[in-house]
Short mmCIF file of C-alpha atoms and ligand atoms in Angstrom, two decimals:
data_model
loop_
_atom_site.label_atom_id
_atom_site.label_comp_id
_atom_site.label_asym_id
_atom_site.label_seq_id
_atom_site.Cartn_x
_atom_site.Cartn_y
_atom_site.Cartn_z
CA MET A 1 14.87 -16.69 128.97
CA PRO A 2 14.00 -12.27 129.20
CA LYS A 3 16.27 -11.54 133.02
CA VAL A 4 15.04 -8.51 134.35
CA ASP A 5 17.43 -6.34 136.71
CA ILE A 6 16.23 -4.50 139.57
CA GLU A 7 19.98 -4.55 142.16
CA LYS A 8 17.95 -3.20 145.07
CA LYS A 9 17.38 -3.43 148.32
CA ILE A 10 13.86 -5.65 150.01
CA LEU A 11 13.19 -2.99 152.34
CA SER A 12 14.00 0.58 150.12
CA GLU A 13 10.99 1.74 149.92
CA ASN A 14 10.82 1.87 153.58
CA ASP A 15 14.34 3.39 154.42
CA LEU A 16 13.58 5.42 150.94
CA VAL A 17 11.44 6.91 154.09
CA ALA A 18 13.20 6.69 157.29
CA ILE A 19 15.20 9.21 154.80
CA GLU A 20 11.63 11.23 155.31
CA ASN A 21 11.98 10.58 159.33
CA ARG A 22 15.45 11.21 159.15
CA ARG A 23 14.79 15.08 157.47
CA GLN A 24 11.65 15.21 158.90
CA PHE A 25 13.87 15.40 162.61
CA ALA A 26 16.74 16.88 161.74
CA ASP A 27 14.58 19.64 160.14
CA ALA A 28 12.83 19.36 163.78
CA GLY A 29 16.79 19.88 165.34
CA LEU A 30 14.90 16.67 167.71
CA LEU A 31 17.97 13.71 168.56
CA VAL A 32 16.00 10.08 167.89
CA PHE A 33 16.11 6.95 169.81
CA ASN A 34 15.24 3.57 168.33
CA ILE A 35 15.50 1.40 171.87
CA ILE A 36 15.44 -2.34 170.58
CA SER A 37 14.71 -5.08 173.44
CA SER A 38 13.24 -9.22 174.04
CA PRO A 39 9.93 -8.02 175.45
CA GLY A 40 10.61 -7.34 179.59
CA SER A 41 14.06 -5.82 179.40
CA GLY A 42 13.27 -2.99 180.84
CA LYS A 43 13.36 -0.57 178.07
CA THR A 44 9.86 1.29 179.38
CA THR A 45 11.46 0.95 183.77
CA LEU A 46 14.37 3.07 181.53
CA LEU A 47 12.45 5.56 179.65
CA GLU A 48 10.64 5.94 183.28
CA ALA A 49 13.91 6.45 184.83
CA THR A 50 15.40 9.12 181.87
CA LEU A 51 11.77 11.36 181.70
CA ASP A 52 12.73 10.94 186.19
CA ARG A 53 16.30 12.98 185.99
CA LEU A 54 15.46 14.64 182.41
CA ALA A 55 11.94 16.16 182.02
CA ASP A 56 12.53 19.13 183.42
CA LYS A 57 15.80 19.66 181.46
CA VAL A 58 15.45 19.16 177.37
CA LYS A 59 11.35 18.27 176.03
CA ILE A 60 10.95 14.61 175.15
CA LEU A 61 8.38 12.66 173.42
CA VAL A 62 8.16 8.63 173.61
CA ILE A 63 6.83 7.25 170.29
CA GLU A 64 5.16 3.97 171.81
CA GLY A 65 4.44 0.80 169.67
CA ASP A 66 3.62 -2.39 170.80
CA VAL A 67 1.55 -5.29 169.43
CA SER A 68 -1.71 -3.63 171.50
CA THR A 69 -2.52 -1.59 175.23
CA GLU A 70 -1.50 1.46 175.64
CA ARG A 71 -0.22 0.34 178.73
CA ASP A 72 3.62 2.25 178.05
CA MET A 73 2.45 5.15 177.22
CA ASP A 74 0.72 5.63 179.91
CA ARG A 75 3.45 5.00 181.97
CA VAL A 76 5.40 6.98 180.96
CA ARG A 77 2.96 10.00 180.50
CA ALA A 78 3.09 9.43 184.32
CA HIS A 79 7.06 10.37 184.10
CA GLY A 80 6.43 13.90 181.88
CA ALA A 81 6.51 12.70 179.18
CA ASP A 82 3.86 13.54 175.80
CA GLY A 83 3.63 11.98 172.63
CA ILE A 84 1.54 8.60 171.22
CA GLN A 85 1.05 4.52 171.37
CA ILE A 86 1.60 3.09 167.94
CA ASN A 87 -0.88 -0.67 168.10
CA THR A 88 0.68 -3.24 165.45
CA GLY A 89 -1.99 -5.61 165.57
CA GLY A 90 0.76 -8.30 165.57
CA GLY A 91 3.48 -6.96 163.97
CA CYS A 92 6.70 -8.36 165.11
CA HIS A 93 8.34 -4.02 164.28
CA LEU A 94 7.70 -0.81 163.41
CA SER A 95 8.54 0.50 159.51
CA ALA A 96 9.47 3.94 159.08
CA LYS A 97 5.99 4.28 157.39
CA MET A 98 4.15 3.72 160.97
CA ILE A 99 6.40 5.99 162.36
CA ARG A 100 5.84 8.71 159.43
CA ASP A 101 2.25 8.66 160.15
CA VAL A 102 2.22 9.33 163.62
CA LEU A 103 4.48 12.90 162.87
CA ASP A 104 1.61 14.70 162.44
CA GLY A 105 0.63 16.55 164.93
CA LEU A 106 3.44 15.54 167.79
CA GLY A 107 4.93 18.99 168.06
CA LEU A 108 8.64 18.25 167.16
CA ASP A 109 9.01 21.83 166.57
CA THR A 110 8.84 22.03 170.46
CA ALA A 111 10.70 18.88 171.23
CA ASP A 112 14.51 18.15 171.40
CA LEU A 113 14.71 14.39 172.07
CA VAL A 114 12.47 11.77 170.86
CA PHE A 115 12.62 7.40 171.65
CA ILE A 116 10.62 5.25 170.36
CA GLU A 117 10.26 2.36 172.37
CA ASN A 118 10.11 -0.35 169.31
CA VAL A 119 8.07 -4.03 170.05
CA GLY A 120 9.71 -5.97 172.61
CA ASN A 121 11.80 -8.62 169.70
CA LEU A 122 14.81 -8.44 168.49
CA ILE A 123 14.86 -9.76 165.45
CA CYS A 124 12.15 -8.87 163.24
CA PRO A 125 13.02 -4.90 164.17
CA SER A 126 16.31 -4.66 163.73
CA THR A 127 16.31 -4.58 159.89
CA TYR A 128 14.20 -1.69 159.77
CA ASP A 129 15.01 1.39 159.86
CA LEU A 130 12.95 4.12 161.07
CA GLY A 131 15.02 6.96 160.08
CA GLU A 132 16.53 7.61 164.28
CA ASP A 133 19.85 8.94 164.08
CA ILE A 134 21.03 6.26 167.48
CA ARG A 135 19.72 3.05 167.15
CA MET A 136 20.11 1.19 170.62
CA VAL A 137 20.16 -2.77 172.09
CA LEU A 138 19.77 -3.38 175.47
CA LEU A 139 19.96 -6.30 177.43
CA SER A 140 18.75 -7.45 180.76
CA THR A 141 21.46 -9.42 182.45
CA ALA A 142 18.31 -11.36 183.22
CA GLU A 143 18.31 -12.86 179.70
CA GLY A 144 21.74 -14.36 179.89
CA ASP A 145 25.09 -13.71 178.99
CA ASP A 146 24.77 -15.39 175.54
CA LYS A 147 22.34 -12.80 173.43
CA PRO A 148 24.70 -11.13 171.63
CA MET A 149 26.08 -13.89 169.32
CA LYS A 150 22.70 -15.46 169.46
CA TYR A 151 21.20 -12.23 167.83
CA PRO A 152 24.42 -11.13 166.21
CA SER A 153 22.29 -9.11 163.99
CA ILE A 154 20.65 -6.39 165.97
CA PHE A 155 24.42 -5.79 167.48
CA HIS A 156 26.50 -5.63 164.28
CA GLU A 157 23.59 -2.20 163.44
CA ALA A 158 22.99 -0.89 166.68
CA GLU A 159 25.06 1.32 167.64
CA LEU A 160 24.33 1.90 172.04
CA ALA A 161 24.52 -1.81 173.52
CA ILE A 162 22.76 -1.18 177.92
CA ILE A 163 23.21 -3.64 179.69
CA THR A 164 20.37 -3.21 182.56
CA LYS A 165 19.29 -4.59 185.40
CA ILE A 166 22.92 -4.67 186.81
CA ASP A 167 21.31 -4.72 190.63
CA LEU A 168 20.19 -7.91 189.87
CA LEU A 169 24.14 -9.42 189.36
CA PRO A 170 24.55 -10.37 192.33
CA TYR A 171 21.47 -13.09 191.80
CA LEU A 172 22.98 -14.63 188.20
CA GLU A 173 26.06 -15.87 186.88
CA PHE A 174 26.57 -12.90 183.68
CA ASP A 175 29.39 -12.87 181.82
CA VAL A 176 29.00 -8.96 181.60
CA GLU A 177 32.74 -9.18 180.59
CA LYS A 178 32.70 -11.68 177.93
CA VAL A 179 29.00 -10.08 176.84
CA GLY A 180 30.87 -6.77 176.60
CA THR A 181 33.43 -8.95 174.40
CA GLU A 182 30.99 -11.20 172.14
CA ILE A 183 29.74 -6.83 171.26
CA SER A 184 33.08 -5.61 170.02
CA VAL A 185 33.56 -8.57 167.47
CA LEU A 186 30.05 -7.89 166.30
CA ASN A 187 30.68 -4.29 165.78
CA SER A 188 33.67 -2.52 167.19
CA GLU A 189 32.64 0.83 167.63
CA CYS A 190 29.28 0.17 170.12
CA GLU A 191 29.04 1.43 172.82
CA VAL A 192 28.09 -0.39 175.78
CA LEU A 193 26.84 1.13 179.44
CA LYS A 194 25.85 -0.71 181.83
CA LEU A 195 22.97 -0.08 184.05
CA SER A 196 20.04 -0.31 187.19
CA ALA A 197 16.94 2.04 185.46
CA LEU A 198 15.18 0.84 189.59
CA LYS A 199 18.38 1.44 191.07
CA GLY A 200 19.89 3.94 189.52
CA GLU A 201 23.40 2.86 189.31
CA GLY A 202 25.28 3.50 185.89
CA MET A 203 22.19 6.30 184.76
CA ASP A 204 24.10 9.51 185.41
CA ALA A 205 26.65 7.81 182.73
CA TRP A 206 23.37 7.28 180.35
CA ILE A 207 22.09 10.84 181.60
CA GLU A 208 25.81 12.05 180.57
CA TRP A 209 26.11 9.83 177.41
CA ILE A 210 22.79 11.56 176.29
CA MET A 211 22.95 15.24 176.07
CA LYS A 212 26.60 14.98 175.67
CA ARG A 213 24.80 13.70 171.24
CA LEU A 214 22.13 16.10 171.67
CA GLU A 215 25.40 18.93 172.25
CA MET A 216 26.50 17.49 169.26
CA LYS A 217 23.57 17.53 167.28
CA ARG A 218 22.37 20.56 168.02
CA ALA A 219 26.31 21.87 166.93
CA ALA A 220 25.66 20.37 163.91
CA ARG A 221 21.89 21.84 163.48
CA PRO A 222 22.72 23.72 159.89
CA ALA A 223 21.65 27.68 161.86
CA ALA A 224 17.64 28.33 162.14
CA GLY A 225 17.64 31.73 162.73
CA GLU A 226 18.78 31.87 166.20
CA MET B 1 8.55 -13.42 162.49
CA HIS B 2 8.88 -10.74 160.18
CA GLU B 3 9.33 -13.12 157.30
CA LEU B 4 5.67 -12.48 155.65
CA SER B 5 6.64 -8.56 155.67
CA ILE B 6 9.26 -8.87 153.88
CA CYS B 7 8.13 -10.73 151.53
CA GLN B 8 5.09 -8.49 150.47
CA SER B 9 7.59 -5.97 151.11
CA MET B 10 10.03 -8.45 147.60
CA LEU B 11 6.93 -8.51 146.61
CA GLY B 12 6.36 -4.97 146.31
CA ILE B 13 8.94 -4.48 144.27
CA VAL B 14 8.43 -6.88 142.58
CA GLU B 15 4.95 -5.79 140.61
CA LYS B 16 6.30 -1.89 140.13
CA THR B 17 8.87 -3.62 137.96
CA MET B 18 6.11 -6.49 136.16
CA ALA B 19 4.00 -3.04 135.65
CA GLU B 20 6.81 -2.19 132.42
CA HIS B 21 6.55 -5.24 131.76
CA PRO B 22 2.53 -5.37 131.58
CA ASN B 23 2.96 -8.66 128.75
CA ALA B 24 5.41 -11.06 129.60
CA THR B 25 4.64 -13.63 132.50
CA LEU B 26 6.87 -13.72 135.65
CA ARG B 27 8.83 -17.07 135.72
CA ARG B 28 11.39 -16.49 138.88
CA ILE B 29 12.68 -14.02 141.22
CA PHE B 30 16.12 -14.25 142.18
CA LEU B 31 17.05 -13.30 145.41
CA ASP B 32 20.40 -12.46 147.80
CA ILE B 33 19.15 -12.99 151.72
CA GLY B 34 22.27 -12.64 154.21
CA LYS B 35 23.30 -15.46 156.31
CA GLY B 36 23.92 -12.50 159.07
CA SER B 37 20.26 -11.06 158.62
CA THR B 38 17.04 -11.16 160.12
CA VAL B 39 15.42 -13.54 157.15
CA GLU B 40 15.63 -17.41 157.50
CA SER B 41 15.45 -18.36 153.40
CA THR B 42 13.31 -21.29 154.43
CA LEU B 43 10.61 -19.24 156.65
CA LEU B 44 10.90 -16.51 153.15
CA SER B 45 10.37 -19.38 150.53
CA GLU B 46 6.86 -20.76 152.94
CA ALA B 47 5.81 -17.01 153.32
CA PHE B 48 6.22 -16.36 149.71
CA GLU B 49 4.21 -20.06 148.96
CA VAL B 50 1.55 -19.04 151.97
CA ILE B 51 0.97 -15.54 149.77
CA VAL B 52 1.58 -16.26 145.67
CA SER B 53 -0.71 -19.28 146.02
CA GLY B 54 -3.86 -18.57 144.43
CA GLY B 55 -2.91 -15.13 143.02
CA GLN B 56 -0.92 -13.71 139.96
CA TYR B 57 1.74 -15.28 140.90
CA GLU B 58 0.53 -18.95 141.66
CA GLY B 59 3.33 -20.85 140.35
CA VAL B 60 6.36 -18.31 140.83
CA GLU B 61 9.41 -20.17 141.22
CA LEU B 62 11.85 -18.33 144.32
CA VAL B 63 15.09 -18.43 144.27
CA ILE B 64 17.42 -18.27 147.02
CA ASN B 65 21.22 -16.65 146.97
CA ASP B 66 21.89 -17.69 151.22
CA ILE B 67 25.94 -15.52 151.63
CA PRO B 68 27.48 -16.42 153.82
CA ILE B 69 29.42 -14.54 156.86
CA ALA B 70 31.94 -12.42 154.85
CA GLY B 71 35.20 -10.36 156.38
CA ARG B 72 38.77 -9.76 157.54
CA CYS B 73 40.61 -10.20 160.19
CA ARG B 74 42.51 -6.86 161.64
CA THR B 75 45.12 -9.03 162.55
CA CYS B 76 46.61 -11.41 160.76
CA GLU B 77 44.82 -9.42 157.88
CA ARG B 78 43.85 -12.74 156.45
CA ASP B 79 40.15 -12.94 154.85
CA PHE B 80 37.51 -16.07 155.96
CA THR B 81 34.01 -16.50 155.37
CA TYR B 82 31.60 -18.11 159.01
CA GLU B 83 28.28 -19.94 158.55
CA GLU B 84 27.41 -18.52 161.46
CA PHE B 85 28.98 -15.84 162.96
CA ALA B 86 32.15 -16.23 165.74
CA LEU B 87 33.95 -15.32 168.03
CA GLY B 88 36.93 -13.65 166.44
CA CYS B 89 38.91 -14.71 163.05
CA PRO B 90 39.09 -18.99 162.70
CA SER B 91 42.62 -18.59 161.64
CA CYS B 92 44.20 -15.83 165.04
CA GLY B 93 41.43 -15.99 166.62
CA SER B 94 41.51 -11.95 166.68
CA THR B 95 38.52 -10.60 168.22
CA ASP B 96 39.84 -7.49 165.88
CA ILE B 97 37.62 -8.62 162.68
CA GLU B 98 35.03 -6.75 160.18
CA ILE B 99 31.86 -7.83 157.92
CA HIS B 100 31.42 -7.16 155.12
CA SER B 101 29.10 -9.56 153.87
CA GLY B 102 26.00 -11.56 155.07
CA LEU B 103 24.05 -8.68 155.46
CA GLU B 104 21.96 -8.96 152.54
CA LEU B 105 18.44 -8.71 151.98
CA ASP B 106 18.30 -8.08 147.60
CA ILE B 107 16.12 -7.99 144.88
CA LYS B 108 18.44 -8.47 142.49
CA HIS B 109 16.46 -9.67 138.88
CA LEU B 110 13.65 -11.68 137.59
CA GLU B 111 12.89 -13.46 134.78
CA ILE B 112 9.63 -13.16 132.72
CA ASP B 113 8.83 -14.98 129.22
CA GLU B 114 7.45 -12.11 126.77
CA ASP B 115 4.79 -12.12 124.98
N1 GDP C 1 15.41 -5.84 188.89
C1 GDP C 1 15.43 -4.54 187.29
N2 GDP C 1 14.56 -5.07 187.04
C2 GDP C 1 13.72 -4.24 185.96
C3 GDP C 1 15.79 -3.21 186.11
N3 GDP C 1 14.72 -2.42 184.70
C4 GDP C 1 13.32 -3.38 184.48
N4 GDP C 1 13.24 -4.33 185.13
C5 GDP C 1 12.21 -4.84 185.32
O1 GDP C 1 11.19 -5.47 184.24
C6 GDP C 1 10.37 -6.02 184.12
C7 GDP C 1 10.36 -5.26 183.06
O2 GDP C 1 11.02 -4.37 182.79
P1 GDP C 1 9.93 -2.80 181.23
O3 GDP C 1 10.38 -2.36 181.36
O4 GDP C 1 8.18 -3.60 181.05
O5 GDP C 1 10.47 -4.09 179.87
P2 GDP C 1 10.18 -3.61 178.17
O6 GDP C 1 9.45 -4.65 178.20
O7 GDP C 1 10.79 -3.70 178.43
O8 GDP C 1 9.50 -2.27 178.17
C8 GDP C 1 9.56 -4.29 185.22
O9 GDP C 1 9.14 -5.27 185.87
C9 GDP C 1 10.50 -3.65 185.01
O10 GDP C 1 10.61 -3.01 186.79
C10 GDP C 1 16.26 -3.15 186.39
O11 GDP C 1 17.11 -2.12 186.36
N5 GDP C 1 15.88 -3.64 187.46
MG1 MG C 2 7.98 -1.16 177.19
ZN1 ZN C 3 43.24 -13.36 162.99
#
């Protein structure tokens, strides 16, 4: 029977749009995060706490992905972010095209940082490149310390893992060291930070991490007339 | 789950490819799906049946080649394969390992009837 070769990634179309997005972000000199976790791990709370510490120093845009409602966008707006809410209407992840469709009119040129809060889900979003610089995963202490091996794909893909809600550690059986080891087995390059967005512990290191990466990104930027 | 949208993306590629063979009939689609990818082969097959039923590709066979997770231990320098992600090298237990396959989500080729 005649054979027609294809040899493509199934998501090659998404990947192409992600490349365009990445170029557009780079042209605007932006550092872009794609934040992935289960629902309730503390993505929006981390954004609120981050905005409180950075909004007067750098211009931050937030793209909120949720199945429905504007609630998370309202929350981060109250902490000084501009941005836009995307409702996927049932879809379990953001795609590069959904991001592309909201970029016009976001004011990329005047911003420094973009945080994309993906739909709460530890599986599907890890497969879709959005054009971000940094894919990061949040794991809250309340979810249990067995998650990296249960959801290997996202930990394999992430550049940064943040263990959130560490203020709850005294009340839980959560082995931080074991989680660190499992993550490094899946991805030896993945950096791990621990923090409580609510109580503030560990937030300074996270803010430093962001600023360091922002400087690296700016230094790498082709001279744009200044 | 996202098997439905993965399946739609896959069929998008199939349709574009079949447009280059306007007189052919599609028989089989061959995929490589890594066991460490986020896609479950059985769910993908089910999604496929649902999407193609009643349409132009009804009756087309989806052939999924499950790719095991394979890697190499940096400590004892042995190659290994896993059915599932596991903690460390199966030979020496070292956690200093690298994974090089098992995350595939690829469309490989089609089989068609040319008439
Ligand atoms: N104790 C504690 N609770 C937190 C922390 N961060 C978030 N939460 C709580 O976890 C719940 C879900 O947080 P949210 O940011 O909406 O999670 P998201 O779904 O990932 O955006 C809320 O009730 C938060 O107050 C933290 O650092 N410590
Ligand atoms: Mg949220
Ligand atoms: Zn070994």
